[in-house]
PDB file of C-alpha atoms and ligand atoms in Angstrom:
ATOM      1  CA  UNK A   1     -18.656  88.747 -56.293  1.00 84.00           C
ATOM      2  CA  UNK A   2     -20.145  91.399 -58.360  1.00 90.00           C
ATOM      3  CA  UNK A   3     -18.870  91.833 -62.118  1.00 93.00           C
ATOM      4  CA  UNK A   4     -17.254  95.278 -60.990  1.00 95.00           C
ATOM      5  CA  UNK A   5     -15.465  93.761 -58.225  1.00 96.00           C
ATOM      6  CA  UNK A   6     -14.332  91.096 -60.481  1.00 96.00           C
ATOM      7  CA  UNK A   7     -13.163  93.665 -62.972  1.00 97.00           C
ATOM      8  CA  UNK A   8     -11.253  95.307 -60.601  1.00 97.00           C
ATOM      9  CA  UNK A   9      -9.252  92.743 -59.254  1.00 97.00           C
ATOM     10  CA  UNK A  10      -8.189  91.704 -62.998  1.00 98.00           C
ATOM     11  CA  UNK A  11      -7.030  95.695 -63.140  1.00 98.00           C
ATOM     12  CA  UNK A  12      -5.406  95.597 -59.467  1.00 98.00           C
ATOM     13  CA  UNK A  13      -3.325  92.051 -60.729  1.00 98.00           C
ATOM     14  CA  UNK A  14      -2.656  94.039 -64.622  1.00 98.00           C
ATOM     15  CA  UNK A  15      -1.729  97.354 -62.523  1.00 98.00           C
ATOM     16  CA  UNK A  16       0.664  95.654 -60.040  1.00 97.00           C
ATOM     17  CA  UNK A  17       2.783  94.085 -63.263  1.00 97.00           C
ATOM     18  CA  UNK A  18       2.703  97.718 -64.630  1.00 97.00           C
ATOM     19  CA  UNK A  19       4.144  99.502 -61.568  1.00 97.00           C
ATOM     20  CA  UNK A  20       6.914  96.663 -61.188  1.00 97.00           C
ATOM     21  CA  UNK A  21       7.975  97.498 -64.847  1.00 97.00           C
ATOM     22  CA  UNK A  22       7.801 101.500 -64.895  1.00 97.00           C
ATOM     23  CA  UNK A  23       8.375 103.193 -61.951  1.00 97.00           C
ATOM     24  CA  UNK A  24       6.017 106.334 -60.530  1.00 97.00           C
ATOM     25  CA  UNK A  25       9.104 108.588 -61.161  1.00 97.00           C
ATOM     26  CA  UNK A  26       9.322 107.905 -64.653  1.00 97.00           C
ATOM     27  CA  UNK A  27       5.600 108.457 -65.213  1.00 98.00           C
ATOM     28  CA  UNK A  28       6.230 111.689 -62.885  1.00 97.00           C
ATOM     29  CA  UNK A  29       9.009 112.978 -65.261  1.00 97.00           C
ATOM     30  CA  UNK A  30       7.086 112.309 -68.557  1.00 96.00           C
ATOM     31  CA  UNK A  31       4.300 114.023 -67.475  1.00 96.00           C
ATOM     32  CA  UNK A  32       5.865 117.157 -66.347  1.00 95.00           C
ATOM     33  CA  UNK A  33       7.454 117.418 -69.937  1.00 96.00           C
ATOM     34  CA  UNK A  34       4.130 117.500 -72.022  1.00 96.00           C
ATOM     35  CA  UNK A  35       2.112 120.369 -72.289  1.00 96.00           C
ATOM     36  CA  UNK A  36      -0.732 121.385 -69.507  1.00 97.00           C
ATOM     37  CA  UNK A  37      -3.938 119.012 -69.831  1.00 98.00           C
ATOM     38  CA  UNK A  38      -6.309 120.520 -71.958  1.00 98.00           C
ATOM     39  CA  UNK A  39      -9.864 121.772 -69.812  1.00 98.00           C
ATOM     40  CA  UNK A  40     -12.849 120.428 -71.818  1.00 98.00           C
ATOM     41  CA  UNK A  41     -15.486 122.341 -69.537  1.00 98.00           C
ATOM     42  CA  UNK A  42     -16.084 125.425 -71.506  1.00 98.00           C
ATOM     43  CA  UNK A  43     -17.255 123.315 -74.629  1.00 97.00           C
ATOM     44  CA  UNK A  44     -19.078 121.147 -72.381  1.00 98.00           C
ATOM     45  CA  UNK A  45     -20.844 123.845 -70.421  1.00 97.00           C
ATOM     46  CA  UNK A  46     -21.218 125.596 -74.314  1.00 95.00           C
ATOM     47  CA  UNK A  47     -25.000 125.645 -76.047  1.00 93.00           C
ATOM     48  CA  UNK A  48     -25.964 122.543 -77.798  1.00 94.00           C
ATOM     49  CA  UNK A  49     -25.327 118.854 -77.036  1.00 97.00           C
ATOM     50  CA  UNK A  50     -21.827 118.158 -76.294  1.00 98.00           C
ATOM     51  CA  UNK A  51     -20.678 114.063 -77.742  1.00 98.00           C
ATOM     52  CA  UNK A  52     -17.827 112.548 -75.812  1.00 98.00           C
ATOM     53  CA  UNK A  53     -16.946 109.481 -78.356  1.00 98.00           C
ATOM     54  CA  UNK A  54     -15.352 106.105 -77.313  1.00 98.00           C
ATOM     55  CA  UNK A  55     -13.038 103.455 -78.693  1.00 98.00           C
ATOM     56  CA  UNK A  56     -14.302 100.825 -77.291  1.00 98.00           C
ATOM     57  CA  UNK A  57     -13.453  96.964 -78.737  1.00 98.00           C
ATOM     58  CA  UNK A  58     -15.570  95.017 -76.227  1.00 98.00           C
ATOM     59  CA  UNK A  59     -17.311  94.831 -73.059  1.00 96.00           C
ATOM     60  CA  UNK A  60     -18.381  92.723 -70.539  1.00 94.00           C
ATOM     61  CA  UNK A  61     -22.271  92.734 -71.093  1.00 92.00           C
ATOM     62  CA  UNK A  62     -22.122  92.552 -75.057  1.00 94.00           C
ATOM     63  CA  UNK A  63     -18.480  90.603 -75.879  1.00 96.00           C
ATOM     64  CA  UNK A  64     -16.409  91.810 -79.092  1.00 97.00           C
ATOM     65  CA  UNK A  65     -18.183  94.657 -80.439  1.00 98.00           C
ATOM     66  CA  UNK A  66     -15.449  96.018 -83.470  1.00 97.00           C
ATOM     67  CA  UNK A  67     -11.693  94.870 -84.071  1.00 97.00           C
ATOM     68  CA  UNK A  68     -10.385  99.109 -83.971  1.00 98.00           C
ATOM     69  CA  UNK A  69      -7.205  98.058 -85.808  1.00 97.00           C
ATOM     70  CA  UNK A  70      -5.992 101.595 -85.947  1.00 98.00           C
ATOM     71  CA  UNK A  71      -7.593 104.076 -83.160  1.00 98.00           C
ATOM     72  CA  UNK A  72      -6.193 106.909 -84.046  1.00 98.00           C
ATOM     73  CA  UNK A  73      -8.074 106.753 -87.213  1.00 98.00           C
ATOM     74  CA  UNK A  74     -11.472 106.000 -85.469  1.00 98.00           C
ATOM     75  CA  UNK A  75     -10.335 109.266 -82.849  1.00 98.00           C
ATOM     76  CA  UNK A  76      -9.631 111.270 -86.001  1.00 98.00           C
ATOM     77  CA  UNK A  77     -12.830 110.189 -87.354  1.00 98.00           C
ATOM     78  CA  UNK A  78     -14.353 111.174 -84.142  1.00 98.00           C
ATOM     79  CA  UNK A  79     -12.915 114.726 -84.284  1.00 98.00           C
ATOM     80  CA  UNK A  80     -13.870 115.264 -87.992  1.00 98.00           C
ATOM     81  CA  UNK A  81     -17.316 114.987 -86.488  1.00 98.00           C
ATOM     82  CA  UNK A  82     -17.136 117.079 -83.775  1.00 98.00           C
ATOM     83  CA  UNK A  83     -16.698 115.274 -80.706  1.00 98.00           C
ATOM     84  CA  UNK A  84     -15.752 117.939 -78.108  1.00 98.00           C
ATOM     85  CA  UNK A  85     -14.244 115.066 -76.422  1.00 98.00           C
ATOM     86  CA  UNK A  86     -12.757 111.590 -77.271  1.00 98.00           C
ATOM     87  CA  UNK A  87     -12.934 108.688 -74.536  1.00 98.00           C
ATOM     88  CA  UNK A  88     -10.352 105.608 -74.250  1.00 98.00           C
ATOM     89  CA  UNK A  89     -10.983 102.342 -72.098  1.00 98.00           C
ATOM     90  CA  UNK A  90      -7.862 101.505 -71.440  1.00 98.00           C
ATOM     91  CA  UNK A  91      -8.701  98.292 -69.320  1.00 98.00           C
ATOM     92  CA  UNK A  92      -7.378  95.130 -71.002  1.00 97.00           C
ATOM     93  CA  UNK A  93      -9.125  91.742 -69.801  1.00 97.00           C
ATOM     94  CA  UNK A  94     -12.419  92.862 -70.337  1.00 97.00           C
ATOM     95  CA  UNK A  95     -12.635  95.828 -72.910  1.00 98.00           C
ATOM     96  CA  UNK A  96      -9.554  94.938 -75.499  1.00 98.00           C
ATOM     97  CA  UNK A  97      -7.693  98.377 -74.788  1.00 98.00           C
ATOM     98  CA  UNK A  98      -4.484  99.497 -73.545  1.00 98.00           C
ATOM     99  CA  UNK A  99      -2.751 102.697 -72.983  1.00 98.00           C
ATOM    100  CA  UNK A 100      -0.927 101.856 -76.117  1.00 98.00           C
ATOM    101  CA  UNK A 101      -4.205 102.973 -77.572  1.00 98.00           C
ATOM    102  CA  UNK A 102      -4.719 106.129 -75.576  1.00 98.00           C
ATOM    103  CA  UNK A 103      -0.961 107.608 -76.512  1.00 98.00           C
ATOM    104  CA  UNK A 104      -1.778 106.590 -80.200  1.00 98.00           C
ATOM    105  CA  UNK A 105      -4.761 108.789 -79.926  1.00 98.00           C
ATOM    106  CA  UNK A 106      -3.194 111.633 -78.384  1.00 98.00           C
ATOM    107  CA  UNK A 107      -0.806 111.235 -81.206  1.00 98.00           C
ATOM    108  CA  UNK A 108      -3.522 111.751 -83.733  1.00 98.00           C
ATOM    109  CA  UNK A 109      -5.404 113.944 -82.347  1.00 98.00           C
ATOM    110  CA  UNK A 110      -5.503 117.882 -80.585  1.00 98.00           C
ATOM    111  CA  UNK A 111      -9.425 117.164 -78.529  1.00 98.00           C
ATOM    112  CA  UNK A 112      -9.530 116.491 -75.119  1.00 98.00           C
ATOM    113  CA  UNK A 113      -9.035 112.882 -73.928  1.00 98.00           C
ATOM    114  CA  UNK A 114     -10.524 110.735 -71.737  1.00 99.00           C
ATOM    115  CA  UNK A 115      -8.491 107.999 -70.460  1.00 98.00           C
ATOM    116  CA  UNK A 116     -11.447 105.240 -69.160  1.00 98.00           C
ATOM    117  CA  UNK A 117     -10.510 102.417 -67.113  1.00 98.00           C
ATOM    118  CA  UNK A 118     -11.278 101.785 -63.052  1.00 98.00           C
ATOM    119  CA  UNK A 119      -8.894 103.768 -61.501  1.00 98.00           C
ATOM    120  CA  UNK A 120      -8.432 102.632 -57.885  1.00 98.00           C
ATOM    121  CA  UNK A 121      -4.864 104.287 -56.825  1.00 98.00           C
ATOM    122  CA  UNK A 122      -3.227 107.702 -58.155  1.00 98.00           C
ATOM    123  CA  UNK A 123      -0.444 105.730 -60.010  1.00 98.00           C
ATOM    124  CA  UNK A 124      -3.454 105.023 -62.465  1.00 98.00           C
ATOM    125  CA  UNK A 125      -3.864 109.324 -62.756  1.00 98.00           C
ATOM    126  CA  UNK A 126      -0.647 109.338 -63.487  1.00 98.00           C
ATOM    127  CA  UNK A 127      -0.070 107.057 -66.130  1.00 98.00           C
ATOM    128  CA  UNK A 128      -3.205 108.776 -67.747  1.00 98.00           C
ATOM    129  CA  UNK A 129      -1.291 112.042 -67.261  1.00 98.00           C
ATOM    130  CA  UNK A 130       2.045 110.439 -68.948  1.00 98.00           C
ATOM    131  CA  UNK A 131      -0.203 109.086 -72.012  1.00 98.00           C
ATOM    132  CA  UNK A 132      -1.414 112.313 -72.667  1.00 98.00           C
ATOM    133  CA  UNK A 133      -5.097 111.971 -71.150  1.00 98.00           C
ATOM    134  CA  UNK A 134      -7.213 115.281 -69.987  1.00 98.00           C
ATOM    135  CA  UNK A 135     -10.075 113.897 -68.297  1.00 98.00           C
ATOM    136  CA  UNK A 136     -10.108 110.323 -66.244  1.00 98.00           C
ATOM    137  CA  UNK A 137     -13.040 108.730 -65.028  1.00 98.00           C
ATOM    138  CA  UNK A 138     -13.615 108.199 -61.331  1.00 98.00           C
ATOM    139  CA  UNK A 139     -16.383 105.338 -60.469  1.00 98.00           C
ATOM    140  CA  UNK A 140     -18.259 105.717 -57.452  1.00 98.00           C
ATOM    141  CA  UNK A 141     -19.617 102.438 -56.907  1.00 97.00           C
ATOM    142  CA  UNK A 142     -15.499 101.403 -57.410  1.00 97.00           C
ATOM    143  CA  UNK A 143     -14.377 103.729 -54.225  1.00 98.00           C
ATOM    144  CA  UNK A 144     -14.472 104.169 -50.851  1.00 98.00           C
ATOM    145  CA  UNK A 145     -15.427 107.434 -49.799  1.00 98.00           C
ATOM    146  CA  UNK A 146     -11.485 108.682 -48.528  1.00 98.00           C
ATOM    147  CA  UNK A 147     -10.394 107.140 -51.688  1.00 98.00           C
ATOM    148  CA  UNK A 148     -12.962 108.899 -53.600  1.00 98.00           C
ATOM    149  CA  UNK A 149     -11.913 112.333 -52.357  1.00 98.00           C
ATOM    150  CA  UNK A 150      -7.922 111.605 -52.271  1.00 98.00           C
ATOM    151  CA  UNK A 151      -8.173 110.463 -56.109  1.00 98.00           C
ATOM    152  CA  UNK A 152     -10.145 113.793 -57.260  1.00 98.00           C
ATOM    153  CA  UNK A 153      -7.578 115.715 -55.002  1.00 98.00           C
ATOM    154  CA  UNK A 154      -4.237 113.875 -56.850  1.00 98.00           C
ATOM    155  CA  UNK A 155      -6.111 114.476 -60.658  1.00 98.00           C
ATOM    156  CA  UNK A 156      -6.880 118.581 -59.802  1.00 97.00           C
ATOM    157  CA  UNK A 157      -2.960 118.448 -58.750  1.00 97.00           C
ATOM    158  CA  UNK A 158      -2.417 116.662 -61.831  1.00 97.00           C
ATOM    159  CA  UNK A 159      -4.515 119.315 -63.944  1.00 98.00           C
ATOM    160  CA  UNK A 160      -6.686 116.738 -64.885  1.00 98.00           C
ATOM    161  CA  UNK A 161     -10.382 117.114 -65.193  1.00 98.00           C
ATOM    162  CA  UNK A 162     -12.166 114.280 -63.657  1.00 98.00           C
ATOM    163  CA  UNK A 163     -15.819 112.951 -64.958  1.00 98.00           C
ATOM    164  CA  UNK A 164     -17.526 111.163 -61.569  1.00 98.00           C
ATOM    165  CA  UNK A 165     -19.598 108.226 -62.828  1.00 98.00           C
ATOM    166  CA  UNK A 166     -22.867 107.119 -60.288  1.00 98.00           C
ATOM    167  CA  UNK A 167     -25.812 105.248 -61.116  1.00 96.00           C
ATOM    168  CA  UNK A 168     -27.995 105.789 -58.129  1.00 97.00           C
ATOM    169  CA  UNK A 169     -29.206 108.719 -55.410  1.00 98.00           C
ATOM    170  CA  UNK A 170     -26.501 107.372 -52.890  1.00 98.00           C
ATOM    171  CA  UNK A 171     -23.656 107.814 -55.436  1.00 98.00           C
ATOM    172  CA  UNK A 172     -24.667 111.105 -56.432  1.00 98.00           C
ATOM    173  CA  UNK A 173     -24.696 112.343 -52.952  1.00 98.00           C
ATOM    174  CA  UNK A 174     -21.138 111.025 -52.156  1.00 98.00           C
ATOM    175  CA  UNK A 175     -20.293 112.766 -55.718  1.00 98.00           C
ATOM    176  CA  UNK A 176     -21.362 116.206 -54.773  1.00 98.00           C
ATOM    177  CA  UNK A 177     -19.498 115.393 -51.334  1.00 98.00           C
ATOM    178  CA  UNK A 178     -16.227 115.553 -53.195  1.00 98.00           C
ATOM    179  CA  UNK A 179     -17.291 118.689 -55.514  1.00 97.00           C
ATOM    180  CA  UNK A 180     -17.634 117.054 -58.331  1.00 98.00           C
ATOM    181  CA  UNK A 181     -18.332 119.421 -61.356  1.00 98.00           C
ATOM    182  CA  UNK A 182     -18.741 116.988 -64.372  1.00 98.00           C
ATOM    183  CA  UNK A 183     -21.280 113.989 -63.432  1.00 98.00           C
ATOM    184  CA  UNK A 184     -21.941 110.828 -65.575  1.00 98.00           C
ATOM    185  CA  UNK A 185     -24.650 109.067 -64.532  1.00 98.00           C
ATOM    186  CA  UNK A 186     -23.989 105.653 -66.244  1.00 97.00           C
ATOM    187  CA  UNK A 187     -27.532 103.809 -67.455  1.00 97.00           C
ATOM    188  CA  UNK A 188     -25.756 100.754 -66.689  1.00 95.00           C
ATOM    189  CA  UNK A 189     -25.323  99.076 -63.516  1.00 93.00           C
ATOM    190  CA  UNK A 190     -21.874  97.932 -62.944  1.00 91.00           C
ATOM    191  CA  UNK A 191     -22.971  95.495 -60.662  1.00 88.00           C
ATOM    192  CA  UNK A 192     -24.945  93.746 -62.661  1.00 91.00           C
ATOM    193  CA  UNK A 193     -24.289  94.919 -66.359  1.00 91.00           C
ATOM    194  CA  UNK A 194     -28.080  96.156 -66.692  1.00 93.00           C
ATOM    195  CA  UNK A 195     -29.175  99.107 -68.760  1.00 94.00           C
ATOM    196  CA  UNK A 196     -31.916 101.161 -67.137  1.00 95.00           C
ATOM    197  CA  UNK A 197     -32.557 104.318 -69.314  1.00 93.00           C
ATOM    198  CA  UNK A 198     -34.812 106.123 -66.775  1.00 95.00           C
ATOM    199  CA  UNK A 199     -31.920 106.491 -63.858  1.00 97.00           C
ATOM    200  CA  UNK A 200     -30.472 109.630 -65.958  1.00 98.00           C
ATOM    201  CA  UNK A 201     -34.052 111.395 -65.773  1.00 97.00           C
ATOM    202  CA  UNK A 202     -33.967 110.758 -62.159  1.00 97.00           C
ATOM    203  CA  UNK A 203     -30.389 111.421 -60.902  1.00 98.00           C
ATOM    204  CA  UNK A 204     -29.998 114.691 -63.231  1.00 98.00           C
ATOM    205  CA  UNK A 205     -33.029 116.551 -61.249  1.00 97.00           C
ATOM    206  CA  UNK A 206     -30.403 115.762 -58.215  1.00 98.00           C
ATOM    207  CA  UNK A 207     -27.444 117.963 -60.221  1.00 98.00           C
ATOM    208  CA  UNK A 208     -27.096 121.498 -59.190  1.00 97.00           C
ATOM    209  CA  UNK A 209     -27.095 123.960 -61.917  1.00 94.00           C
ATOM    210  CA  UNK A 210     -23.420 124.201 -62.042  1.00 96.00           C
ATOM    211  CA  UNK A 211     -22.584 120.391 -62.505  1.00 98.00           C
ATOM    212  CA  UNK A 212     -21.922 119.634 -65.905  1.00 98.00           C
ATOM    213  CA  UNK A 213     -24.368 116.587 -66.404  1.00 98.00           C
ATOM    214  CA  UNK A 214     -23.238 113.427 -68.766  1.00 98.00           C
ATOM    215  CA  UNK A 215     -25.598 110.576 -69.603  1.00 98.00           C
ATOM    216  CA  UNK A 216     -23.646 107.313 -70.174  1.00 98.00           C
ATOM    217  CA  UNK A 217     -24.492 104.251 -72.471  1.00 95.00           C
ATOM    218  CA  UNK A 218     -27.420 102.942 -74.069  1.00 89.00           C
ATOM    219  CA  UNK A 219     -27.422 105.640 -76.790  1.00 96.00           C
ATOM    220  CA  UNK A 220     -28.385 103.804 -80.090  1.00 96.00           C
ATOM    221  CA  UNK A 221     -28.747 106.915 -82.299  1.00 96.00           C
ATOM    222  CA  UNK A 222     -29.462 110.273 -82.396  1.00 97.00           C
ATOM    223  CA  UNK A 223     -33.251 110.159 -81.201  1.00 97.00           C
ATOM    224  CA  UNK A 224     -31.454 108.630 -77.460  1.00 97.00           C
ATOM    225  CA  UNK A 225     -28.611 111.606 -77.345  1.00 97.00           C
ATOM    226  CA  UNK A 226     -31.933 114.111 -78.106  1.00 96.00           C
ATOM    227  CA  UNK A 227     -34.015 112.515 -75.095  1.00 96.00           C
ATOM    228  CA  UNK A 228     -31.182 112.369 -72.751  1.00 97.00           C
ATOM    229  CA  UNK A 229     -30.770 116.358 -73.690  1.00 96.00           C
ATOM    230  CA  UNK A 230     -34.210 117.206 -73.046  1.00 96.00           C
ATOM    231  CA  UNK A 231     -34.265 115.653 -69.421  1.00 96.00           C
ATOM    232  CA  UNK A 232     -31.349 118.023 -69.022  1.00 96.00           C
ATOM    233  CA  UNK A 233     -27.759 116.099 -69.840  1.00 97.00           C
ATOM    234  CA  UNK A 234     -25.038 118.441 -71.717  1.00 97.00           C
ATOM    235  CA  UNK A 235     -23.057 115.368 -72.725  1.00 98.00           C
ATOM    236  CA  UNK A 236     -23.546 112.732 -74.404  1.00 98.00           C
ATOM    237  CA  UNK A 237     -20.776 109.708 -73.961  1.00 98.00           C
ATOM    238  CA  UNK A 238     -21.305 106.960 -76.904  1.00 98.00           C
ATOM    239  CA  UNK A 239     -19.386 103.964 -77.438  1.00 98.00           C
ATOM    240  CA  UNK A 240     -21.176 101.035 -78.798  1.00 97.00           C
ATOM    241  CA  UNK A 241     -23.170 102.454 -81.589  1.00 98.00           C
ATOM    242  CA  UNK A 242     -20.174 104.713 -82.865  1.00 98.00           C
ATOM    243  CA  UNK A 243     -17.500 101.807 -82.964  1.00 98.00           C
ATOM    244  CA  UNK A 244     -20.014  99.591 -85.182  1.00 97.00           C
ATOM    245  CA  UNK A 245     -20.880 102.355 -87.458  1.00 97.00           C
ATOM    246  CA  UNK A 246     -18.705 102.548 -90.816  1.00 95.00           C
ATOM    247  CA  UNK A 247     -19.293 105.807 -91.317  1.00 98.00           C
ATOM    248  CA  UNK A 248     -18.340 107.792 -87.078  1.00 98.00           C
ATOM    249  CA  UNK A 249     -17.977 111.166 -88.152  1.00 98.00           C
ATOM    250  CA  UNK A 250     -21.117 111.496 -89.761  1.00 98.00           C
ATOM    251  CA  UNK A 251     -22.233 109.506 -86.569  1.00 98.00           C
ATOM    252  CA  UNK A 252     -20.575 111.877 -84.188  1.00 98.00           C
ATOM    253  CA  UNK A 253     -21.992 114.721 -86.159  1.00 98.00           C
ATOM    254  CA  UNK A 254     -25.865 113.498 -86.486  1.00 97.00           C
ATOM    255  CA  UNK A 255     -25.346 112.991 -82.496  1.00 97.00           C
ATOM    256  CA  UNK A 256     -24.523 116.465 -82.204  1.00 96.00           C
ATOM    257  CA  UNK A 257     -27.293 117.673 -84.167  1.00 95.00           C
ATOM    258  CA  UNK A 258     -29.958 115.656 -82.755  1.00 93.00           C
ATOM    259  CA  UNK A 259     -30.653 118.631 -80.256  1.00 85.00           C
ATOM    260  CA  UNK A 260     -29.150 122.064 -81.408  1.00 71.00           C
ATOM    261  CA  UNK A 261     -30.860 124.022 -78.376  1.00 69.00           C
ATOM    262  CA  UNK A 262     -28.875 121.803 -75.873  1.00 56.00           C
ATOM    263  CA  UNK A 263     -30.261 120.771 -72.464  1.00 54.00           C
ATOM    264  CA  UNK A 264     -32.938 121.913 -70.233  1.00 40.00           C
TER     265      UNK A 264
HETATM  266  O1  IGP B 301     -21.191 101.462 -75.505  1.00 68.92           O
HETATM  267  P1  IGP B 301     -22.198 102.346 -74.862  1.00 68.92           P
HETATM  268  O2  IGP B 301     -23.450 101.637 -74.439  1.00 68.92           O
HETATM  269  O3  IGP B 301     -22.483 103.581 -75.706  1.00 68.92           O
HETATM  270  O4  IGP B 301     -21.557 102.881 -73.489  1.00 68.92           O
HETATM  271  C1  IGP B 301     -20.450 103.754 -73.467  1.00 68.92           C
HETATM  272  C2  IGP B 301     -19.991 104.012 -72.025  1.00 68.92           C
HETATM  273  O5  IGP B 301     -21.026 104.642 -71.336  1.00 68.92           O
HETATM  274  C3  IGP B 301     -19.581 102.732 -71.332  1.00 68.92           C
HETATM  275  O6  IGP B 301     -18.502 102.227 -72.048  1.00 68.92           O
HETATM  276  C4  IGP B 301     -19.172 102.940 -69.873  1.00 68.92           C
HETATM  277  C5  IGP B 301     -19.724 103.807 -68.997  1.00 68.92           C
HETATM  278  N1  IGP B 301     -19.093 103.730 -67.796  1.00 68.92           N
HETATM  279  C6  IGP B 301     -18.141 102.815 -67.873  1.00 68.92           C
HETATM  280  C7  IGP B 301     -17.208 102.406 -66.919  1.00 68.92           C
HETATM  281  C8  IGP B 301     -16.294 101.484 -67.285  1.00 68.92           C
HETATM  282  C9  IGP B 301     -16.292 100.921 -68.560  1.00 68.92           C
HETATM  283  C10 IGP B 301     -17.192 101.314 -69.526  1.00 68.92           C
HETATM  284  C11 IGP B 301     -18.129 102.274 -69.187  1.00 68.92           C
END
């Protein structure tokens, strides 16, 4: 079993003791109170390199990586900087986060949200929608191709924006399939937790114009986000290095910098 399919079966046994607890009307009913979902494209598609930052406490490949006591202070930290767009990982057994974390957030702060976990069923859009995300996160190499389409057809309904991760040729073609208009093309490999730097050079010449084009993980510093902007990515999405930096807004904000022209 691969480490993805092994995360998702810890998420399918978490999400089955959510949805006995809170049922889908509630979620329905407390989303349709809050405000519309806020549309992060135009700062995306804006000049200049776009940073979507993460709270992230841990991961799979590198264990504990920061405690995040309080992330709405981290997210407000991340805003002060200038993220254009804050990400959540939400999944619990292998990342340390919860929803808890992503309403706390939305609490804090008015930027776009990202709620980041392995959605496999629209109850998971919804609870995103109820917390107050914007944006969810769709993994290719996670879906089926019907469940691939019906998922970005349920978060459009929802008003959500959806970011379509791949990681090889294969996955990008199944994510234009679906019209997919903001791409992440994750340097890691799910599968087998490997970083390979050189897949973002290769998938973004795949991206028509149009497709808003994010380069996931491995981004140590400034001098990464300005390489992965020069082979063409708009966004940058940064976890790691931000969550074990004392000082993230002036981390957010040297990201931002590192390539004023913005891609290609
Ligand atoms: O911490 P990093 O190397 O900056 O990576 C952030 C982000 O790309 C990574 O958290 C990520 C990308 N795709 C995912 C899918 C699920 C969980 C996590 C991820």
């Amino acid at each position: 079993m691969s480490v993805l399919d092994d995360i998702v079966e810890g998420v399918r046994e978490d999400l089955a003791v959510r949805r006995g607890a809170v049922p889908e009307s509630v979620l329905v009913d407390a989303a349709a109170e809050l405000p519309a979902a806020l549309d992060p494209m135009p700062a995306f598609r804006a000049p200049g390199l776009s940073v979507i930052a993460e709270v992230k406490r841990s991961s799979p490949s590198k264990g504990a990586l920061a405690d995040i006591p309080d992330p709405a202070a981290l997210a407000a930290a991340y805003a002060a900087g200038g993220a254009d767009a804050i990400s959540v990982l939400t999944e619990q057994r292998r990342f340390g986060g919860s929803l808890d974390d992503l309403r706390q957030v939305r609490a804090a702060v008015p930027t776009p949200l990202l709620r980041k976990d392995f959605v496999v069923t629209g109850y998971q859009l919804l609870e995103a929608r109820a917390a107050g995300a914007d944006l969810v996160l769709l993994i290719v190499a996670a879906l089926d191709d019907p469940q691939l389409l019906d998922l970005h057809q349920q978060a459009r309904e929802l008003g959500l924006t959806v970011l379509t991760e791949v990681h090889d040729e294969a996955e990008v073609e199944r994510a234009l399939a679906v019209e997919a208009t903001l791409v992440g093309v994750n340097a890691r490999n799910l599968k087998t937790l490997e970083v390979h730097p050189e897949v973002f050079g290769r998938l973004v010449t795949r991206l028509p114009e149009d497709v808003v084009a994010v380069a996931e993980s491995g981004v140590s510093g400034p001098d990464d986000a300005a390489r992965y902007a020069a082979e063409g990515a708009h966004v940058v999405l940064v976890g790691e290095a931000l969550v074990r930096d004392g000082d993230p807004r002036s981390a957010v904000a040297a990201m931002r910098a590192a390539a004023p022209g913005g891609p290609r």
